[in-house]
CSV table of C-alpha atoms in Angstrom, one decimal:
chain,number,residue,atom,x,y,z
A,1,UNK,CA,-5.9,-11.3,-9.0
A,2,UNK,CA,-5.4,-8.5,-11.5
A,3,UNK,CA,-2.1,-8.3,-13.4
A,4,UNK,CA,-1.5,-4.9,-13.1
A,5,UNK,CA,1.3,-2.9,-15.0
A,6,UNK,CA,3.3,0.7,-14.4
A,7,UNK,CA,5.3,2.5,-16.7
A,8,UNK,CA,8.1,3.9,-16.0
A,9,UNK,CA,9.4,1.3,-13.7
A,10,UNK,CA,11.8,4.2,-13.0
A,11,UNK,CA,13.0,8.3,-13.8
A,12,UNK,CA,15.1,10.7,-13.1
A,13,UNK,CA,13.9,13.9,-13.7
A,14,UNK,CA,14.6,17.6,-13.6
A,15,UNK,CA,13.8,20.0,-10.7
A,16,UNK,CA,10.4,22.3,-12.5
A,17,UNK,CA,9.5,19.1,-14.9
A,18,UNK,CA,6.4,17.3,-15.4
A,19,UNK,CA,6.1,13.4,-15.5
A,20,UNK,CA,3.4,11.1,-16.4
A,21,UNK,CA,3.3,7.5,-14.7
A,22,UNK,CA,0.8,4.8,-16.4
A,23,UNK,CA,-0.9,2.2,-15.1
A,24,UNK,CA,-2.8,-0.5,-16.9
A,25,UNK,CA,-4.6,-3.5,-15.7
A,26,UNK,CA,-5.2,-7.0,-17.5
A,27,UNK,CA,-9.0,-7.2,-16.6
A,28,UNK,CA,-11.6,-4.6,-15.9
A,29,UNK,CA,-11.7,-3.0,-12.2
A,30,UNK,CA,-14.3,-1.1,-10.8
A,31,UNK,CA,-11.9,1.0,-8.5
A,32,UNK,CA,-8.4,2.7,-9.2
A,33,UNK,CA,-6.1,4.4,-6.4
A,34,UNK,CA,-2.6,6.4,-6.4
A,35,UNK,CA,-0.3,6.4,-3.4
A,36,UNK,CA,2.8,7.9,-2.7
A,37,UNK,CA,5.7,6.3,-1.1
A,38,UNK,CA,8.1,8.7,0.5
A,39,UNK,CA,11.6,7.2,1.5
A,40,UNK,CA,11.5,4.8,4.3
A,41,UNK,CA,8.1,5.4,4.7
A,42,UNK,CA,3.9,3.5,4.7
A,43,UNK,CA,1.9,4.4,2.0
A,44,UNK,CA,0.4,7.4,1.8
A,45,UNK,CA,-3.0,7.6,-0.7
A,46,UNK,CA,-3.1,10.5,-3.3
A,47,UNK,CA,-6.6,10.0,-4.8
A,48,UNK,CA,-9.3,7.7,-6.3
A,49,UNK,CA,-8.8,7.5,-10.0
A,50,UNK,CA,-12.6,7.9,-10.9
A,51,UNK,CA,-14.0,6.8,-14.6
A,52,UNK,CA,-14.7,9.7,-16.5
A,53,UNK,CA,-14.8,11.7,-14.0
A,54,UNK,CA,-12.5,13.8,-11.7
A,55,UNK,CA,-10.8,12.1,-9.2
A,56,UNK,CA,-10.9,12.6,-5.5
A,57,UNK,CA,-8.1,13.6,-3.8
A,58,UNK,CA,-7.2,13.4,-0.3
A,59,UNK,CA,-5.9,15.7,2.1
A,60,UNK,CA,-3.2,17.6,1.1
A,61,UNK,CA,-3.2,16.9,-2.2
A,62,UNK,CA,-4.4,19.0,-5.3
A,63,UNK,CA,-5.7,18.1,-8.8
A,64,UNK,CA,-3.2,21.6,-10.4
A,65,UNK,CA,-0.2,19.2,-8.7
A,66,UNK,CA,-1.4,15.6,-9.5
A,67,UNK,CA,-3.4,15.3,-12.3
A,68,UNK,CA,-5.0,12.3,-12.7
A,69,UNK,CA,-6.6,10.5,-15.9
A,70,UNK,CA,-9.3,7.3,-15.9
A,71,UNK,CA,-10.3,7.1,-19.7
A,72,UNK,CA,-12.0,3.4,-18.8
A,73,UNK,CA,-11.9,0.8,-16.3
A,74,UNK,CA,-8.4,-0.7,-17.3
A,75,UNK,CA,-6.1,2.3,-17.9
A,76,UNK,CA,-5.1,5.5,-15.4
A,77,UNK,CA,-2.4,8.2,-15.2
A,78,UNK,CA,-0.9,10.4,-12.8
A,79,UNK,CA,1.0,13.4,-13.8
A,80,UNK,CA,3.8,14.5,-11.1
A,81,UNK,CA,3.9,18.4,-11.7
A,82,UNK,CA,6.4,21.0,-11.6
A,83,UNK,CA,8.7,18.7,-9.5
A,84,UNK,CA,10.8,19.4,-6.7
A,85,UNK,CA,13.3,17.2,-5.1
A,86,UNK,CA,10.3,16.9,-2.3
A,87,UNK,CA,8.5,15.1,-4.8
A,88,UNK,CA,11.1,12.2,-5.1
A,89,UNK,CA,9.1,9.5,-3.8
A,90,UNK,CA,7.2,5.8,-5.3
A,91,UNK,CA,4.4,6.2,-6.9
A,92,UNK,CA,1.8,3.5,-6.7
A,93,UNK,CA,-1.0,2.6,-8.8
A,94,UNK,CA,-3.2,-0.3,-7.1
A,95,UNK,CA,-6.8,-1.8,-7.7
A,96,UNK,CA,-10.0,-3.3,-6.2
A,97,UNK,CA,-12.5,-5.4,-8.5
A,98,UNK,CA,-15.4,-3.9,-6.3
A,99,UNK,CA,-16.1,-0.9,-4.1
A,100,UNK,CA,-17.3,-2.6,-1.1
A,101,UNK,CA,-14.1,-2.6,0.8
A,102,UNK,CA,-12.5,-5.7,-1.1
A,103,UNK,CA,-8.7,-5.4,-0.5
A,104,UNK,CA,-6.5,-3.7,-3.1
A,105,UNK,CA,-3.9,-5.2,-5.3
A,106,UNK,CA,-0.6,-2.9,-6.2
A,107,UNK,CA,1.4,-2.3,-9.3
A,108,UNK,CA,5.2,-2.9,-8.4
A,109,UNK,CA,5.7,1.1,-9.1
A,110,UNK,CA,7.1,4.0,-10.1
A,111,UNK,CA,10.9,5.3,-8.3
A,112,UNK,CA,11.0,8.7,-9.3
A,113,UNK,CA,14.0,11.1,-8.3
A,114,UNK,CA,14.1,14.3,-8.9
A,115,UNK,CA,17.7,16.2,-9.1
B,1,UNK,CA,-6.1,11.4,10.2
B,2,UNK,CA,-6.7,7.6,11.5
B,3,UNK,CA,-3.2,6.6,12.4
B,4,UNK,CA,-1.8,3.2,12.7
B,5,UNK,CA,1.1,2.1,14.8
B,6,UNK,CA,3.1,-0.8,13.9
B,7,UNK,CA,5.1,-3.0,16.7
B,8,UNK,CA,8.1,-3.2,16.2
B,9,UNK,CA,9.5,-0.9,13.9
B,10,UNK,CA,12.2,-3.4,12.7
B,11,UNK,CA,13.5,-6.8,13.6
B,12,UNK,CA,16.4,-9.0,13.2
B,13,UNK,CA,16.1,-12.7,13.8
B,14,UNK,CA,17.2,-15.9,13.3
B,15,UNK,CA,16.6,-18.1,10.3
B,16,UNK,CA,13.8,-20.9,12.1
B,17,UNK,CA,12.6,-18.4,14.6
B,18,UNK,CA,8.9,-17.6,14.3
B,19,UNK,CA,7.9,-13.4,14.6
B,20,UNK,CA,5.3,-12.0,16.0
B,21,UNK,CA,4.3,-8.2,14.9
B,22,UNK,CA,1.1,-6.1,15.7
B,23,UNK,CA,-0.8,-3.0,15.1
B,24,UNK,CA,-2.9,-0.7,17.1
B,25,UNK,CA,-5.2,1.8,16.3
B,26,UNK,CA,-7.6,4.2,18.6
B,27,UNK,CA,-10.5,3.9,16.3
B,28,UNK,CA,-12.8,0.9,15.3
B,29,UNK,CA,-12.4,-1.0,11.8
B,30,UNK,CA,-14.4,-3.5,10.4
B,31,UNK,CA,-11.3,-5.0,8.4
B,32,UNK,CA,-7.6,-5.9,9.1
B,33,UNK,CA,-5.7,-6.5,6.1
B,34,UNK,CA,-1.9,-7.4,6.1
B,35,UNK,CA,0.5,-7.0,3.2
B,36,UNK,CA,4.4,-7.4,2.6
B,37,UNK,CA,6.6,-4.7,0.3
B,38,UNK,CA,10.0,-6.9,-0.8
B,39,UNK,CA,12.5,-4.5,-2.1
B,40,UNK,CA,12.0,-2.4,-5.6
B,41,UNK,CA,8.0,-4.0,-5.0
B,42,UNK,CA,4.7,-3.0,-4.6
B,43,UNK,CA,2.9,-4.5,-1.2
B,44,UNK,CA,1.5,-8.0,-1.6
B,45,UNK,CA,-1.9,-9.0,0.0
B,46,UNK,CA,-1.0,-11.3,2.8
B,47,UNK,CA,-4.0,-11.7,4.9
B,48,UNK,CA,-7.9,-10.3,4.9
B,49,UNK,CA,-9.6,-10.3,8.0
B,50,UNK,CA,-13.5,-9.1,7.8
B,51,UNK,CA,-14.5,-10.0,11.8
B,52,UNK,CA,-13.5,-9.4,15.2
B,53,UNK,CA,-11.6,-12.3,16.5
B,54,UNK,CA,-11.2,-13.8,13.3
B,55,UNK,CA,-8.1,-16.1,13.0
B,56,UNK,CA,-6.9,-16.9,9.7
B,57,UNK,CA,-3.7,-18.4,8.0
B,58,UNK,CA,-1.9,-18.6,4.8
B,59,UNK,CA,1.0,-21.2,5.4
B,60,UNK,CA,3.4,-19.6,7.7
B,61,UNK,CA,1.8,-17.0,8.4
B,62,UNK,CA,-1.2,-16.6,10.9
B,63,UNK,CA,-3.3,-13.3,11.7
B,64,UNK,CA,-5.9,-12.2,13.8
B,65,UNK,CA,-8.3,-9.7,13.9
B,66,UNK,CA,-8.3,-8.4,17.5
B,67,UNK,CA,-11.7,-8.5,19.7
B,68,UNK,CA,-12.0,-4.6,20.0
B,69,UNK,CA,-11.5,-4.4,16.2
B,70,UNK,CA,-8.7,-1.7,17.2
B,71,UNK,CA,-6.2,-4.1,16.6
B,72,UNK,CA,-4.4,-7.4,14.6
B,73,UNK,CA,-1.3,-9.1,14.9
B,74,UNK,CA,0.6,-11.0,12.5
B,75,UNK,CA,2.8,-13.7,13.7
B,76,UNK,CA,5.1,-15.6,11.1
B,77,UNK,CA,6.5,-19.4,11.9
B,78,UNK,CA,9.7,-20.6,11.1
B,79,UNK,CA,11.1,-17.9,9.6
B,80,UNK,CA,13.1,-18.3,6.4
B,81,UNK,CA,15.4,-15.4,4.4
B,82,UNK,CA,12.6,-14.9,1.6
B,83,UNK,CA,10.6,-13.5,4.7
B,84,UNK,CA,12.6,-10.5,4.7
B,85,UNK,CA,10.9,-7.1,4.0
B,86,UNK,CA,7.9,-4.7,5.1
B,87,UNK,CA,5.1,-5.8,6.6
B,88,UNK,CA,2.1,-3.3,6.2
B,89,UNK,CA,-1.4,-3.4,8.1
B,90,UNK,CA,-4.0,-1.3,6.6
B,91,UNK,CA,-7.4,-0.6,7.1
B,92,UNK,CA,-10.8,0.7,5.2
B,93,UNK,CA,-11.4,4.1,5.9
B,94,UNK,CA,-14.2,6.4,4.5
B,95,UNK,CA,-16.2,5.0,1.1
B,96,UNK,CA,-14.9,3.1,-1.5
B,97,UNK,CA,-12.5,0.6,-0.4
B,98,UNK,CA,-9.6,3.4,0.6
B,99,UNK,CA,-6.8,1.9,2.4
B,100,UNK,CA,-4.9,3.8,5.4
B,101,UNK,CA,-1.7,2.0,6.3
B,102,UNK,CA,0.1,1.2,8.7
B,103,UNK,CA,3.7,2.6,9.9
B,104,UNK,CA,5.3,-0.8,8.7
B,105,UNK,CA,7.7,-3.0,10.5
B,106,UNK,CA,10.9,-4.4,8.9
B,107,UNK,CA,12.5,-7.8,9.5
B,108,UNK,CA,15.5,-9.1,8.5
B,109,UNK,CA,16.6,-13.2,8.9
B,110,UNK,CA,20.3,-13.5,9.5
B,111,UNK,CA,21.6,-17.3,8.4
């Protein structure tokens, strides 16, 4: 499967802040996904990371808050916004080589606090 | 949203025991996927189950896809401490290959 890469592995960041978490992939994938992990909990998805072209974001979350970048099929980014302690969470980029419900593969992610 | 419920929530067992975990659903899926989180780690693909009453095994570790398709179970044999961690069952939902997940259950192995 994919070898897929996040950086940082870690932050700690300032209440109001932006940060941008990267995510990189050793092969080409058709389809790219962000989650957020909130302390002891599952794995909640933020959006589809769609090739040059907006992402789609799920319920409850907005582009203003989580930007999201796809430049090509190997390379994404998601950009935590004016954080809040709420916002203290993993972030997870994973991958699927095809859109026809093949399973996703994860990046190890991104432990963001926020003080 | 689809919700999925995870049985247990956590565990404690015995090194050698074997562990049996499962998850339940009100709605209909036409695949079961299982995946384990260790510590500072993203989830791992475990199992992928694509039809009702599949069973399918990857050493240890069997899974089935239950008969309604509202439902899989995981069960893990001899139990060893590298077992330890999350165990996630997702689902498709919607277009695209999204992934809703499960509520997780957490097992420890005590020596």
């Amino acid at each position: 499967s994919a070898v897929i890469s996040q950086k940082p592995s870690r932050d700690i960041c300032q209440r109001g802040t932006s940060l941008t978490i990267q995510c990189q992939v050793d092969s080409q994938v058709t389809m790219m996904f962000w989650y957020r992990q909130q302390p002891g909990q599952s794995l909640t998805l933020i959006a589809t990371a769609n090739q040059g072209s907006e992402a789609t974001y799920e319920s409850g979350f907005v582009i203003d808050k989580f930007p999201i970048s796809r430049p090509n099929l190997t390379f994404s980014t998601l950009t935590v916004s004016n954080m809040s302690p709420e916002d203290s969470s993993i972030y997870l980029c994973s991958v699927a080589v095809s859109s026809s419900n093949q399973p996703q593969h994860f990046g190890d992610g991104t432990r963001l606090s926020i003080l | 949203g689809q919700q999925l419920n995870q049985s247990p929530q956590s565990m404690f067992i015995q090194e050698g025991e074997d562990v049996s975990m499962n998850c339940t659903s009100s709605s209909i899926f036409n695949t079961w996927l299982w995946y384990k989180q260790d510590p500072g780690e993203g989830p791992v693909l475990l199992i992928a189950l694509y039809k009702a009453g599949e069973l399918t095994s990857n050493g240890r570790l069997t899974a089935q896809f239950g008969i309604t398709r509202k439902d899989s179970f995981l069960n893990i044999s001899a139990s060893i401490p590298s077992d330890v961690g999350i165990y996630f069952c997702a689902v498709h939902t919607g277009t695209a290959s999204k992934l809703t997940f499960g509520t997780g259950t957490r097992l420890q192995v005590t020596l």
